[in-house]
Amino acid sequence: MTGESGGYVQRRRDLRKNRAVPRRAGFHIAPSFIGDALMMRTTGMITLLALAGICAPLDAQAVPGVGDPALFLGVGAFDYSLREDGRSAMFAGRLERDITNRLIGEGGILYARVGEPGSEDATNYLVPELQLQAQLKAGRFAPYIGVGAGVALDFRPDSMHTHATVSTSIGFRAWLSELAALRSEFRVRAVAGGRDGGGSSRELVVGLLI
């Protein structure tokens, strides 16, 4: 019995030695990890918002009238392939107004930080743009598609680079009342400029429309 016990203990010790131990030379959270986590949370929130919009009573018709302006504030994930490739958090502010019951005009601005994953040399990235959206209202729930154009401003330490940009979007609004709605959107962007800062981005955002 003593020999068997000794062999068991030795096998346990061997397993501990062979087990991979993570290195702890320094604690660092890569921007790509933050972006991945944010993307997962944003996707979950979008699913909940879609369910909320679909399950809301359709007879309430709690939607604003044509011509009423609304302000959207949102956060999300910015997946980019520009001078660098990576993913970061993004913030969006947009002012929209119904042109007709089916057509919406929007002016907005996007802010994110771009840079190589793991690098501390991230820079500010700003995109003011205009977009035209066609929506289909179904009670409180209003899915839409849109196209737009604007300017991408890349603030580097030594200079600022300006590039033309075009975008297309798909999303929805789920109205809670005449004063507020939940809104989520996926937007794909093309940026002119070639190797000088051009490329593309994928933007997943969720927020409140008031």
Backbone as ProteinMPNN parsed JSONL, in Angstrom:
{"seq_chain_A": "MTGESGGYVQRRRDLRKNRAVPRRAGFHIAPSFIGDALMMRTTGMITLLALAGICAPLDAQAVPGVGDPALFLGVGAFDYSLREDGRSAMFAGRLERDITNRLIGEGGILYARVGEPGSEDATNYLVPELQLQAQLKAGRFAPYIGVGAGVALDFRPDSMHTHATVSTSIGFRAWLSELAALRSEFRVRAVAGGRDGGGSSRELVVGLLI", "coords_chain_A": {"N_chain_A": [[0.825, -1.201, 0.0], [1.964, 1.158, 0.771], [3.843, 1.569, -1.261], [2.171, 1.864, -3.491], [0.821, 4.201, -2.807], [2.941, 6.001, -2.746], [3.66, 5.974, -5.468], [1.371, 7.101, -6.608], [1.411, 9.702, -5.524], [3.776, 10.604, -6.704], [3.076, 10.592, -9.405], [1.146, 12.613, -9.389], [2.751, 14.798, -8.771], [4.34, 14.88, -11.093], [2.43, 15.539, -12.991], [1.769, 18.145, -12.187], [4.186, 19.441, -12.716], [4.33, 19.246, -15.488], [2.183, 20.698, -16.296], [1.01, 23.524, -18.068], [2.033, 26.726, -17.202], [0.83, 29.95, -16.986], [2.604, 32.833, -18.137], [3.661, 35.57, -16.15], [4.965, 37.932, -16.546], [4.256, 40.528, -16.964], [1.335, 42.556, -16.625], [-1.04, 42.952, -19.04], [-3.599, 44.176, -21.076], [-4.65, 43.583, -24.198], [-5.655, 45.78, -26.869], [-7.172, 44.469, -28.839], [-8.356, 42.405, -27.395], [-10.064, 43.835, -25.709], [-11.706, 44.935, -27.658], [-12.849, 42.562, -28.731], [-14.29, 41.597, -26.507], [-16.05, 43.716, -26.176], [-17.394, 43.603, -28.599], [-18.783, 41.163, -28.307], [-20.465, 41.765, -26.133], [-21.919, 43.879, -27.213], [-23.232, 42.594, -29.327], [-24.878, 40.884, -27.87], [-26.503, 42.784, -26.559], [-27.769, 43.908, -28.778], [-29.342, 41.761, -29.64], [-31.135, 41.546, -27.479], [-32.373, 44.049, -27.687], [-33.632, 43.816, -30.141], [-35.512, 41.809, -29.579], [-36.993, 43.17, -27.661], [-38.103, 45.22, -29.204], [-39.661, 43.758, -31.038], [-41.432, 42.407, -29.376], [-42.864, 44.435, -28.214], [-46.048, 46.034, -27.745], [-47.952, 46.433, -30.668], [-50.115, 48.031, -31.111], [-49.824, 50.361, -29.751], [-48.388, 52.33, -31.072], [-46.334, 54.178, -30.483], [-44.585, 56.305, -31.702], [-42.547, 58.983, -32.985], [-43.591, 61.975, -34.795], [-43.375, 62.868, -38.32], [-40.625, 64.874, -39.248], [-39.752, 65.551, -36.729], [-36.811, 66.165, -34.929], [-34.149, 64.018, -33.711], [-31.793, 62.807, -31.328], [-29.057, 60.653, -31.341], [-27.06, 58.664, -29.245], [-24.389, 56.531, -28.874], [-22.447, 53.506, -28.233], [-19.876, 51.15, -29.162], [-18.213, 48.592, -31.104], [-15.277, 48.947, -33.013], [-13.974, 47.755, -35.772], [-11.154, 47.669, -37.664], [-9.295, 48.12, -40.744], [-6.914, 49.795, -41.621], [-4.202, 51.988, -41.785], [-3.166, 50.435, -39.84], [-4.193, 47.248, -38.536], [-6.873, 46.268, -36.486], [-8.935, 46.341, -33.495], [-11.164, 48.319, -31.62], [-12.834, 50.232, -29.022], [-15.665, 52.329, -29.799], [-17.321, 55.498, -30.179], [-20.387, 57.109, -30.882], [-22.201, 59.873, -32.124], [-25.189, 61.147, -33.317], [-27.38, 63.122, -35.246], [-30.633, 63.05, -36.276], [-33.401, 63.208, -38.625], [-36.725, 62.794, -39.699], [-37.516, 62.767, -43.076], [-39.561, 61.901, -44.701], [-42.197, 59.539, -44.022], [-40.858, 57.243, -44.57], [-38.25, 57.858, -45.122], [-35.131, 58.993, -43.86], [-32.932, 61.536, -42.838], [-29.567, 61.961, -41.794], [-26.986, 63.31, -39.776], [-23.802, 62.795, -38.504], [-21.183, 61.819, -36.147], [-18.251, 59.949, -35.589], [-16.075, 58.514, -33.186], [-12.951, 57.056, -32.442], [-10.105, 55.129, -31.282], [-7.162, 54.315, -32.942], [-4.597, 51.974, -33.829], [-1.652, 49.84, -33.741], [-2.314, 46.554, -32.473], [-1.695, 46.072, -29.044], [0.1, 48.128, -28.927], [1.144, 51.291, -27.565], [0.876, 53.532, -29.016], [-1.533, 54.543, -30.051], [-3.826, 56.506, -31.975], [-6.058, 59.35, -32.404], [-9.149, 59.012, -34.088], [-11.465, 60.329, -36.218], [-14.678, 60.695, -37.612], [-16.743, 62.605, -39.34], [-19.93, 62.608, -40.935], [-22.582, 62.308, -43.412], [-25.738, 60.687, -43.814], [-28.252, 58.888, -45.608], [-31.253, 57.266, -44.989], [-33.476, 54.532, -45.501], [-36.427, 53.407, -44.139], [-38.571, 50.874, -42.68], [-41.446, 50.964, -41.097], [-42.96, 49.166, -38.501], [-45.155, 49.259, -36.406], [-43.831, 49.746, -33.257], [-41.349, 48.941, -34.026], [-38.707, 49.501, -36.27], [-36.929, 48.657, -38.864], [-34.051, 49.454, -40.933], [-32.111, 50.567, -43.819], [-29.127, 52.149, -45.036], [-27.165, 54.66, -46.781], [-24.154, 56.559, -47.073], [-21.798, 59.358, -46.847], [-18.655, 60.906, -46.072], [-15.936, 62.365, -44.182], [-12.825, 61.107, -43.155], [-10.797, 61.677, -40.429], [-7.581, 61.413, -39.484], [-5.649, 61.66, -36.804], [-2.435, 61.952, -36.45], [0.696, 61.846, -34.563], [2.508, 63.682, -35.71], [1.121, 64.904, -37.76], [-2.032, 65.54, -39.494], [-4.195, 63.455, -41.25], [-6.424, 63.447, -43.956], [-9.201, 61.844, -45.368], [-11.511, 60.81, -47.863], [-14.651, 59.159, -47.329], [-17.025, 56.521, -47.677], [-20.121, 54.916, -46.775], [-22.244, 52.157, -45.788], [-25.195, 50.983, -44.215], [-27.062, 48.896, -41.91], [-29.774, 48.445, -39.78], [-31.865, 48.946, -36.847], [-34.631, 50.59, -35.19], [-36.17, 50.658, -32.067], [-38.926, 51.759, -30.685], [-39.621, 53.126, -27.54], [-41.25, 55.057, -26.507], [-42.829, 58.172, -27.474], [-40.703, 59.778, -27.064], [-38.299, 58.427, -26.783], [-36.072, 55.89, -28.017], [-34.617, 52.665, -28.581], [-31.716, 51.932, -30.367], [-29.874, 50.16, -32.814], [-27.077, 49.226, -34.861], [-25.265, 48.055, -37.744], [-22.493, 49.01, -39.508], [-20.674, 49.389, -42.511], [-17.659, 50.588, -43.786], [-15.798, 52.283, -46.312], [-12.627, 53.647, -46.893], [-10.878, 56.115, -48.595], [-7.506, 56.48, -49.919], [-5.468, 54.616, -50.012], [-2.268, 53.278, -49.256], [-1.686, 55.318, -47.612], [-3.317, 55.561, -45.446], [-5.816, 54.721, -46.139], [-8.514, 52.286, -46.429], [-10.688, 50.123, -44.707], [-13.56, 49.701, -42.513], [-15.505, 48.065, -39.962], [-18.389, 48.559, -38.146], [-20.08, 48.177, -35.194], [-22.74, 49.183, -33.33], [-24.639, 50.326, -30.506], [-27.276, 52.053, -28.842], [-29.036, 54.901, -27.412], [-31.835, 56.664, -28.576], [-33.073, 59.852, -28.548]], "CA_chain_A": [[0.0, 0.0, 0.0], [2.835, 2.339, 0.836], [4.433, 1.77, -2.58], [1.151, 2.392, -4.398], [0.575, 5.594, -2.432], [4.076, 6.793, -3.195], [3.587, 6.139, -6.917], [0.283, 8.048, -6.908], [1.898, 11.043, -5.198], [4.778, 10.985, -7.695], [2.37, 10.92, -10.648], [0.534, 13.931, -9.187], [3.824, 15.789, -8.88], [4.74, 14.972, -12.492], [1.382, 16.273, -13.703], [1.906, 19.563, -11.851], [5.368, 19.969, -13.394], [4.093, 19.32, -16.929], [1.068, 21.591, -16.581], [1.446, 24.845, -18.557], [1.808, 27.814, -16.261], [0.874, 31.224, -17.734], [3.64, 33.767, -17.757], [3.167, 36.742, -15.458], [6.028, 38.938, -16.6], [3.62, 41.844, -16.889], [-0.098, 42.468, -16.851], [-1.38, 43.84, -20.159], [-4.81, 43.826, -21.798], [-4.505, 44.063, -25.573], [-6.851, 46.432, -27.397], [-7.996, 43.514, -29.561], [-9.149, 41.684, -26.407], [-11.129, 44.749, -25.309], [-12.642, 45.016, -28.776], [-13.583, 41.306, -28.819], [-15.26, 41.566, -25.42], [-17.074, 44.718, -26.465], [-18.192, 43.089, -29.707], [-19.68, 40.142, -27.784], [-21.49, 42.414, -25.332], [-22.773, 44.656, -28.106], [-24.084, 41.648, -30.031], [-25.904, 40.463, -26.919], [-27.438, 43.881, -26.356], [-28.56, 44.036, -30.004], [-30.348, 40.705, -29.612], [-32.155, 41.933, -26.509], [-33.121, 45.18, -28.22], [-34.507, 43.32, -31.199], [-36.623, 41.134, -28.927], [-37.832, 44.189, -27.028], [-38.866, 45.909, -30.235], [-40.633, 42.859, -31.637], [-42.429, 42.03, -28.385], [-43.637, 45.597, -27.773], [-47.38, 46.051, -28.345], [-47.978, 47.174, -31.916], [-51.239, 48.941, -31.168], [-49.515, 51.605, -29.036], [-47.955, 53.299, -32.075], [-45.595, 55.245, -29.783], [-43.496, 56.761, -32.546], [-42.646, 60.422, -33.214], [-44.112, 62.386, -36.081], [-42.421, 63.247, -39.367], [-40.053, 66.198, -39.061], [-39.216, 65.731, -35.382], [-35.397, 65.769, -34.83], [-33.803, 63.115, -32.609], [-30.356, 62.673, -31.084], [-28.612, 59.299, -31.004], [-25.773, 58.508, -28.573], [-24.147, 55.102, -28.787], [-21.103, 52.941, -28.097], [-19.788, 49.875, -29.843], [-16.902, 48.04, -31.473], [-14.745, 49.489, -34.267], [-13.026, 46.806, -36.345], [-10.601, 48.459, -38.757], [-8.15, 47.724, -41.566], [-6.456, 51.073, -42.149], [-2.739, 51.83, -41.743], [-2.996, 49.289, -38.961], [-5.365, 46.396, -38.372], [-7.168, 46.068, -35.072], [-10.3, 46.543, -33.025], [-11.211, 49.162, -30.431], [-14.148, 50.793, -28.703], [-16.024, 53.516, -30.565], [-18.432, 56.302, -29.67], [-21.085, 57.743, -31.999], [-23.249, 60.845, -31.864], [-25.848, 61.392, -34.601], [-28.62, 63.888, -35.235], [-31.443, 62.57, -37.394], [-34.72, 63.812, -38.802], [-37.544, 62.159, -40.725], [-37.872, 63.57, -44.243], [-40.906, 61.378, -44.908], [-42.44, 58.423, -43.127], [-39.964, 56.149, -44.946], [-36.908, 58.358, -45.422], [-34.515, 59.712, -42.742], [-31.635, 62.149, -43.047], [-28.76, 61.881, -40.564], [-25.632, 63.843, -39.703], [-23.222, 62.204, -37.303], [-19.735, 61.806, -35.953], [-17.717, 58.739, -34.959], [-14.75, 58.683, -32.576], [-12.301, 55.824, -32.002], [-8.648, 55.154, -31.198], [-6.621, 53.292, -33.829], [-3.176, 51.713, -33.662], [-1.294, 48.437, -33.735], [-2.68, 45.858, -31.245], [-0.638, 45.987, -28.05], [0.956, 49.313, -28.952], [0.645, 52.451, -26.839], [0.911, 54.655, -29.948], [-2.833, 54.715, -30.681], [-4.129, 57.888, -32.318], [-7.48, 59.679, -32.492], [-9.747, 58.817, -35.41], [-12.729, 61.053, -36.184], [-15.367, 60.602, -38.9], [-18.037, 63.277, -39.539], [-20.53, 62.149, -42.186], [-24.02, 62.403, -43.65], [-26.282, 59.436, -44.338], [-29.668, 58.836, -45.954], [-31.729, 55.942, -44.613], [-34.842, 54.125, -45.84], [-36.885, 52.556, -43.057], [-39.872, 50.221, -42.78], [-42.042, 51.002, -39.767], [-43.931, 48.135, -38.155], [-45.455, 49.582, -35.025], [-42.69, 50.331, -32.544], [-40.104, 48.397, -34.574], [-38.445, 50.112, -37.571], [-35.637, 48.328, -39.483], [-33.667, 50.396, -41.979], [-30.824, 50.482, -44.497], [-28.685, 53.502, -45.338], [-25.906, 54.923, -47.483], [-23.676, 57.877, -46.686], [-20.444, 59.772, -47.217], [-18.095, 61.86, -45.128], [-14.494, 62.575, -44.162], [-12.116, 60.444, -42.064], [-9.684, 62.492, -39.944], [-6.623, 60.566, -38.756], [-4.756, 62.585, -36.095], [-1.144, 61.36, -36.124], [1.486, 62.743, -33.702], [3.195, 64.733, -36.458], [0.279, 65.501, -38.793], [-3.396, 65.051, -39.607], [-4.486, 62.958, -42.592], [-7.841, 63.552, -44.284], [-9.565, 60.928, -46.437], [-12.932, 60.66, -48.15], [-15.179, 57.874, -46.907], [-18.418, 56.199, -47.973], [-20.565, 53.87, -45.857], [-23.569, 51.584, -45.903], [-25.592, 50.523, -42.884], [-28.303, 48.175, -41.693], [-30.052, 48.512, -38.355], [-33.27, 49.075, -36.469], [-35.039, 51.418, -34.054], [-37.266, 50.077, -31.287], [-39.442, 52.905, -29.935], [-40.19, 52.898, -26.217], [-42.292, 56.08, -26.383], [-42.625, 59.224, -28.457], [-39.512, 60.539, -26.689], [-37.07, 57.63, -26.703], [-36.018, 54.61, -28.73], [-33.37, 51.923, -28.598], [-31.274, 51.814, -31.752], [-28.648, 49.408, -33.029], [-26.705, 49.306, -36.274], [-23.991, 47.561, -38.256], [-22.109, 49.893, -40.602], [-19.437, 49.055, -43.202], [-17.097, 51.83, -44.31], [-14.618, 52.27, -47.174], [-11.868, 54.884, -46.738], [-9.918, 56.333, -49.679], [-6.169, 56.86, -49.458], [-4.454, 53.593, -50.257], [-1.335, 53.0, -48.162], [-1.531, 56.525, -46.795], [-4.338, 55.594, -44.407], [-7.08, 54.208, -46.629], [-8.835, 50.928, -46.021], [-12.093, 49.875, -44.422], [-13.895, 49.432, -41.121], [-16.786, 47.481, -39.64], [-18.782, 49.25, -36.93], [-21.265, 47.643, -34.547], [-23.031, 50.171, -32.305], [-25.947, 50.295, -29.876], [-27.424, 53.234, -27.991], [-30.349, 55.473, -27.128], [-32.301, 57.734, -29.458], [-33.966, 60.707, -27.755]], "C_chain_A": [[0.856, 1.247, 0.0], [3.453, 2.628, -0.518], [3.446, 2.358, -3.57], [0.873, 3.849, -4.104], [1.705, 6.487, -2.9], [4.061, 7.023, -4.697], [2.512, 7.128, -7.321], [0.73, 9.478, -6.664], [2.893, 11.513, -6.241], [4.114, 11.366, -9.016], [1.703, 12.283, -10.552], [1.573, 15.034, -9.319], [4.258, 15.975, -10.321], [3.715, 15.761, -13.295], [1.489, 17.763, -13.445], [3.081, 20.19, -12.591], [5.093, 20.182, -14.885], [2.969, 20.276, -17.299], [1.597, 22.962, -16.987], [1.064, 25.913, -17.561], [1.897, 29.119, -17.022], [1.952, 32.136, -17.216], [3.038, 35.023, -17.143], [4.243, 37.817, -15.429], [5.467, 40.341, -16.5], [2.158, 41.703, -17.202], [-0.478, 43.467, -17.918], [-2.637, 43.317, -20.843], [-4.716, 44.419, -23.187], [-5.785, 44.737, -26.028], [-7.765, 45.482, -28.143], [-8.88, 42.715, -28.607], [-10.324, 42.539, -25.947], [-12.177, 44.833, -26.4], [-13.48, 43.753, -28.911], [-14.658, 41.226, -27.743], [-16.402, 42.537, -25.677], [-17.975, 44.265, -27.596], [-19.203, 42.059, -29.212], [-20.804, 40.772, -26.97], [-22.459, 43.203, -26.207], [-23.725, 43.752, -28.859], [-25.205, 41.157, -29.13], [-26.951, 41.538, -26.686], [-28.331, 44.068, -27.576], [-29.663, 42.983, -30.033], [-31.479, 41.05, -28.668], [-33.013, 43.078, -27.028], [-34.081, 44.73, -29.316], [-35.725, 42.618, -30.613], [-37.572, 42.128, -28.284], [-38.692, 44.908, -28.054], [-39.957, 45.04, -30.826], [-41.77, 42.554, -30.668], [-43.272, 43.209, -27.901], [-45.0, 45.596, -28.441], [-47.437, 46.962, -29.559], [-49.123, 48.178, -31.983], [-50.959, 50.265, -30.485], [-49.107, 52.707, -30.004], [-47.211, 54.48, -31.449], [-44.371, 55.635, -30.585], [-43.662, 58.25, -32.8], [-43.18, 60.742, -34.602], [-43.0, 62.758, -37.049], [-41.936, 64.668, -39.112], [-39.496, 66.46, -37.685], [-37.753, 65.298, -35.336], [-35.168, 64.862, -33.623], [-32.285, 62.981, -32.531], [-30.036, 61.248, -30.668], [-27.229, 59.352, -30.369], [-25.53, 57.02, -28.366], [-22.684, 54.744, -28.62], [-21.083, 51.606, -28.822], [-18.372, 49.457, -30.119], [-16.526, 48.527, -32.866], [-13.658, 48.55, -34.757], [-12.464, 47.414, -37.626], [-9.416, 47.783, -39.452], [-7.701, 48.986, -42.297], [-4.941, 51.007, -42.305], [-2.376, 50.63, -40.889], [-4.285, 48.471, -38.987], [-5.615, 46.206, -36.881], [-8.633, 46.281, -34.773], [-10.263, 47.351, -31.741], [-12.643, 49.582, -30.153], [-14.394, 52.021, -29.565], [-17.208, 54.208, -29.9], [-19.054, 57.037, -30.856], [-22.132, 58.713, -31.488], [-23.867, 61.244, -33.195], [-27.161, 62.143, -34.391], [-29.411, 63.508, -36.472], [-32.805, 63.264, -37.428], [-35.459, 63.097, -39.926], [-37.834, 63.151, -41.844], [-39.291, 63.208, -44.677], [-41.09, 60.24, -43.912], [-41.478, 57.269, -43.37], [-38.506, 56.573, -45.081], [-36.393, 59.232, -44.276], [-33.172, 60.286, -43.179], [-30.863, 62.212, -41.736], [-27.404, 62.545, -40.766], [-24.996, 63.353, -38.419], [-21.718, 62.282, -37.265], [-19.355, 60.54, -35.189], [-16.342, 59.055, -34.375], [-14.228, 57.323, -32.125], [-10.805, 56.079, -31.884], [-8.12, 54.01, -32.056], [-5.116, 53.176, -33.61], [-2.918, 50.228, -33.699], [-1.723, 47.787, -32.431], [-1.501, 45.721, -30.299], [0.266, 47.192, -27.989], [0.308, 50.448, -28.165], [0.584, 53.69, -27.731], [-0.411, 54.829, -30.691], [-3.111, 56.199, -30.898], [-5.635, 58.088, -32.418], [-7.96, 59.557, -33.933], [-11.172, 59.358, -35.351], [-13.372, 61.014, -37.57], [-16.699, 61.357, -38.839], [-18.623, 62.86, -40.887], [-22.031, 62.412, -42.211], [-24.504, 61.07, -44.196], [-27.781, 59.581, -44.58], [-30.149, 57.412, -45.732], [-33.177, 55.741, -45.039], [-35.3, 53.128, -44.783], [-38.274, 51.984, -43.362], [-40.454, 50.146, -41.377], [-43.072, 49.892, -39.613], [-44.274, 48.31, -36.683], [-44.279, 50.28, -34.375], [-41.358, 49.959, -33.183], [-39.898, 48.918, -35.987], [-37.058, 49.728, -38.076], [-35.333, 49.295, -40.618], [-32.35, 49.986, -42.632], [-30.425, 51.899, -44.884], [-27.396, 53.537, -46.136], [-25.467, 56.342, -47.122], [-22.263, 58.145, -47.142], [-19.966, 60.805, -46.207], [-16.591, 61.97, -45.286], [-13.916, 61.853, -42.953], [-10.889, 61.27, -41.693], [-8.807, 61.64, -39.042], [-5.569, 61.482, -38.123], [-3.495, 61.852, -35.654], [-0.329, 62.333, -35.275], [2.112, 63.904, -34.452], [2.326, 65.447, -37.476], [-1.141, 64.952, -38.702], [-3.664, 64.65, -41.051], [-6.0, 62.952, -42.8], [-8.15, 62.667, -45.485], [-11.078, 60.925, -46.622], [-13.394, 59.264, -47.738], [-16.632, 57.727, -47.332], [-18.819, 55.024, -47.084], [-21.942, 53.357, -46.253], [-23.924, 50.953, -44.567], [-26.881, 49.717, -42.94], [-28.552, 48.159, -40.193], [-31.536, 48.58, -38.073], [-33.418, 50.063, -35.318], [-36.212, 50.734, -33.378], [-37.785, 51.168, -30.349], [-40.07, 52.474, -28.619], [-41.348, 53.847, -25.947], [-42.066, 57.093, -27.486], [-41.327, 59.987, -28.218], [-38.226, 59.735, -26.721], [-37.203, 56.321, -27.465], [-34.659, 53.977, -28.51], [-32.984, 51.717, -30.058], [-29.975, 51.031, -31.818], [-28.376, 49.331, -34.527], [-25.369, 48.628, -36.537], [-23.668, 48.386, -39.499], [-20.759, 49.453, -41.171], [-18.944, 50.303, -43.913], [-15.884, 51.553, -45.194], [-13.951, 53.639, -47.082], [-10.849, 54.991, -47.856], [-8.543, 56.656, -49.102], [-5.09, 55.839, -49.679], [-3.573, 53.348, -49.041], [-1.167, 54.184, -47.224], [-2.609, 56.636, -45.728], [-5.687, 55.119, -44.864], [-7.317, 52.788, -46.155], [-10.322, 50.785, -45.786], [-12.29, 49.677, -42.923], [-15.275, 48.804, -41.044], [-17.18, 47.999, -38.268], [-20.106, 48.7, -36.406], [-21.571, 48.535, -33.335], [-24.445, 49.994, -31.777], [-26.065, 51.498, -28.959], [-28.86, 53.689, -27.875], [-30.629, 56.64, -28.052], [-33.325, 58.553, -28.683], [-34.373, 61.929, -28.552]], "O_chain_A": [[0.549, 2.243, -0.654], [3.583, 3.791, -0.903], [3.791, 3.22, -4.378], [0.707, 4.652, -5.022], [1.473, 7.592, -3.391], [4.397, 8.11, -5.168], [2.697, 7.906, -8.256], [0.473, 10.365, -7.478], [2.876, 12.68, -6.631], [4.518, 12.327, -9.671], [1.691, 13.034, -11.528], [1.306, 16.081, -9.909], [4.519, 17.101, -10.744], [4.072, 16.553, -14.167], [1.324, 18.566, -14.363], [2.995, 21.332, -13.043], [5.553, 21.158, -15.477], [2.809, 20.63, -18.467], [2.503, 23.504, -16.353], [-0.085, 25.996, -17.128], [2.921, 29.394, -17.647], [2.195, 32.212, -16.011], [1.99, 35.483, -17.595], [4.417, 38.52, -14.433], [6.136, 41.246, -16.001], [1.77, 40.821, -17.968], [-0.281, 44.671, -17.755], [-2.722, 42.129, -21.154], [-4.705, 45.641, -23.337], [-6.878, 44.331, -25.633], [-8.986, 45.637, -28.106], [-10.015, 42.379, -28.946], [-11.442, 42.045, -25.809], [-13.377, 44.808, -26.129], [-14.68, 43.833, -29.174], [-15.794, 40.839, -28.017], [-17.568, 42.227, -25.43], [-19.181, 44.507, -27.568], [-20.356, 42.071, -29.642], [-21.961, 40.371, -27.093], [-23.667, 43.197, -25.973], [-24.898, 44.088, -29.022], [-26.347, 41.026, -29.568], [-28.145, 41.247, -26.623], [-29.519, 44.356, -27.435], [-30.795, 43.283, -30.412], [-32.65, 40.872, -29.004], [-34.229, 43.087, -26.839], [-35.21, 45.213, -29.4], [-36.843, 42.807, -31.092], [-38.792, 41.968, -28.342], [-39.868, 45.175, -27.809], [-41.059, 45.521, -31.089], [-42.928, 42.452, -31.073], [-44.292, 43.005, -27.243], [-45.108, 45.194, -29.599], [-47.023, 48.12, -29.497], [-49.105, 49.08, -32.821], [-51.747, 51.203, -30.608], [-49.432, 53.876, -29.795], [-47.424, 55.632, -31.828], [-43.244, 55.331, -30.195], [-44.788, 58.746, -32.831], [-43.215, 59.878, -35.478], [-41.846, 62.938, -36.66], [-42.728, 65.558, -38.799], [-38.834, 67.476, -37.47], [-37.463, 64.151, -35.675], [-35.901, 64.929, -32.637], [-31.59, 63.035, -33.546], [-30.66, 60.699, -29.76], [-26.327, 60.007, -30.892], [-26.348, 56.326, -27.764], [-21.797, 55.569, -28.837], [-22.127, 51.003, -29.068], [-17.437, 49.907, -29.455], [-17.348, 48.522, -33.782], [-12.549, 48.545, -34.224], [-13.211, 47.652, -38.575], [-8.663, 47.009, -38.861], [-8.067, 49.212, -43.45], [-4.435, 50.058, -42.903], [-1.419, 49.907, -41.168], [-5.333, 48.957, -39.41], [-4.678, 46.008, -36.107], [-9.463, 46.387, -35.676], [-9.429, 47.103, -30.871], [-13.548, 49.321, -30.946], [-13.452, 52.677, -30.009], [-17.983, 53.596, -29.165], [-18.341, 57.53, -31.73], [-22.86, 58.418, -30.541], [-23.148, 61.639, -34.112], [-27.938, 61.839, -33.485], [-28.915, 63.629, -37.592], [-33.286, 63.813, -36.437], [-34.885, 62.828, -40.981], [-38.338, 64.246, -41.595], [-40.109, 64.078, -44.979], [-40.233, 60.01, -43.058], [-41.293, 56.415, -42.503], [-37.62, 55.721, -45.146], [-37.11, 60.099, -43.778], [-32.373, 59.599, -43.815], [-31.442, 62.485, -40.685], [-26.758, 62.363, -41.798], [-25.591, 63.481, -37.348], [-21.067, 62.74, -38.203], [-20.052, 60.12, -34.265], [-15.546, 59.769, -34.984], [-14.951, 56.538, -31.512], [-10.302, 57.11, -32.329], [-8.567, 52.871, -31.923], [-4.448, 54.148, -33.255], [-3.857, 49.433, -33.69], [-1.532, 48.38, -31.37], [-0.421, 45.298, -30.711], [1.113, 47.286, -27.101], [-0.917, 50.555, -28.104], [0.273, 54.781, -27.253], [-0.407, 55.228, -31.855], [-2.686, 57.042, -30.108], [-6.395, 57.124, -32.505], [-7.266, 59.949, -34.871], [-11.985, 58.909, -34.543], [-12.709, 61.264, -38.576], [-17.686, 60.816, -38.34], [-17.895, 62.769, -41.876], [-22.656, 62.696, -41.189], [-23.792, 60.399, -44.942], [-28.48, 60.295, -43.86], [-29.539, 56.461, -46.221], [-33.997, 56.654, -44.951], [-34.637, 52.116, -44.555], [-39.033, 52.519, -44.171], [-40.0, 49.346, -40.559], [-43.936, 49.697, -40.468], [-43.752, 47.601, -35.822], [-43.787, 51.288, -34.882], [-40.343, 50.599, -32.908], [-40.794, 48.803, -36.824], [-36.088, 50.412, -37.749], [-36.244, 49.887, -41.199], [-31.585, 49.186, -42.093], [-31.288, 52.763, -45.044], [-26.635, 52.57, -46.162], [-26.301, 57.218, -46.893], [-21.609, 57.291, -47.741], [-20.767, 61.488, -45.57], [-16.036, 61.711, -46.354], [-14.449, 61.967, -41.849], [-10.037, 61.535, -42.541], [-9.234, 61.201, -37.974], [-4.703, 62.014, -38.818], [-3.484, 61.204, -34.608], [-0.625, 63.527, -35.262], [2.241, 64.998, -33.901], [2.726, 66.482, -38.009], [-1.418, 64.027, -37.939], [-3.39, 65.42, -41.972], [-6.757, 62.511, -41.936], [-7.454, 62.723, -46.5], [-11.831, 61.026, -45.654], [-12.623, 58.305, -47.793], [-17.382, 58.703, -47.345], [-17.97, 54.227, -46.684], [-22.699, 54.028, -46.954], [-23.05, 50.444, -43.866], [-27.675, 49.834, -43.873], [-27.637, 47.888, -39.416], [-32.362, 48.309, -38.944], [-32.472, 50.334, -34.579], [-37.143, 50.282, -34.044], [-37.156, 51.466, -29.334], [-40.925, 51.589, -28.576], [-42.304, 53.499, -25.254], [-41.204, 56.897, -28.344], [-40.895, 60.759, -29.074], [-37.146, 60.323, -26.689], [-38.278, 55.728, -27.549], [-33.668, 54.671, -28.281], [-33.825, 51.369, -30.886], [-29.086, 51.211, -30.986], [-29.292, 49.364, -35.348], [-24.472, 48.619, -35.694], [-24.47, 48.455, -40.431], [-19.819, 49.178, -40.424], [-19.721, 50.998, -44.569], [-15.049, 50.705, -44.876], [-14.618, 54.669, -47.18], [-10.045, 54.081, -48.057], [-8.425, 57.056, -47.943], [-3.907, 56.153, -49.549], [-4.073, 53.225, -47.923], [-0.566, 54.055, -46.158], [-2.796, 57.711, -45.158], [-6.63, 55.103, -44.073], [-6.441, 52.162, -45.558], [-11.129, 51.271, -46.578], [-11.332, 49.509, -42.168], [-16.105, 48.98, -41.935], [-16.4, 47.895, -37.321], [-21.125, 48.752, -37.094], [-20.756, 48.633, -32.418], [-25.34, 49.566, -32.505], [-25.076, 51.924, -28.361], [-29.788, 52.949, -28.202], [-29.771, 57.493, -28.28], [-34.329, 58.016, -28.214], [-35.123, 62.769, -28.055]]}, "name": "protein", "num_of_chains": 1, "seq": "MTGESGGYVQRRRDLRKNRAVPRRAGFHIAPSFIGDALMMRTTGMITLLALAGICAPLDAQAVPGVGDPALFLGVGAFDYSLREDGRSAMFAGRLERDITNRLIGEGGILYARVGEPGSEDATNYLVPELQLQAQLKAGRFAPYIGVGAGVALDFRPDSMHTHATVSTSIGFRAWLSELAALRSEFRVRAVAGGRDGGGSSRELVVGLLI"}
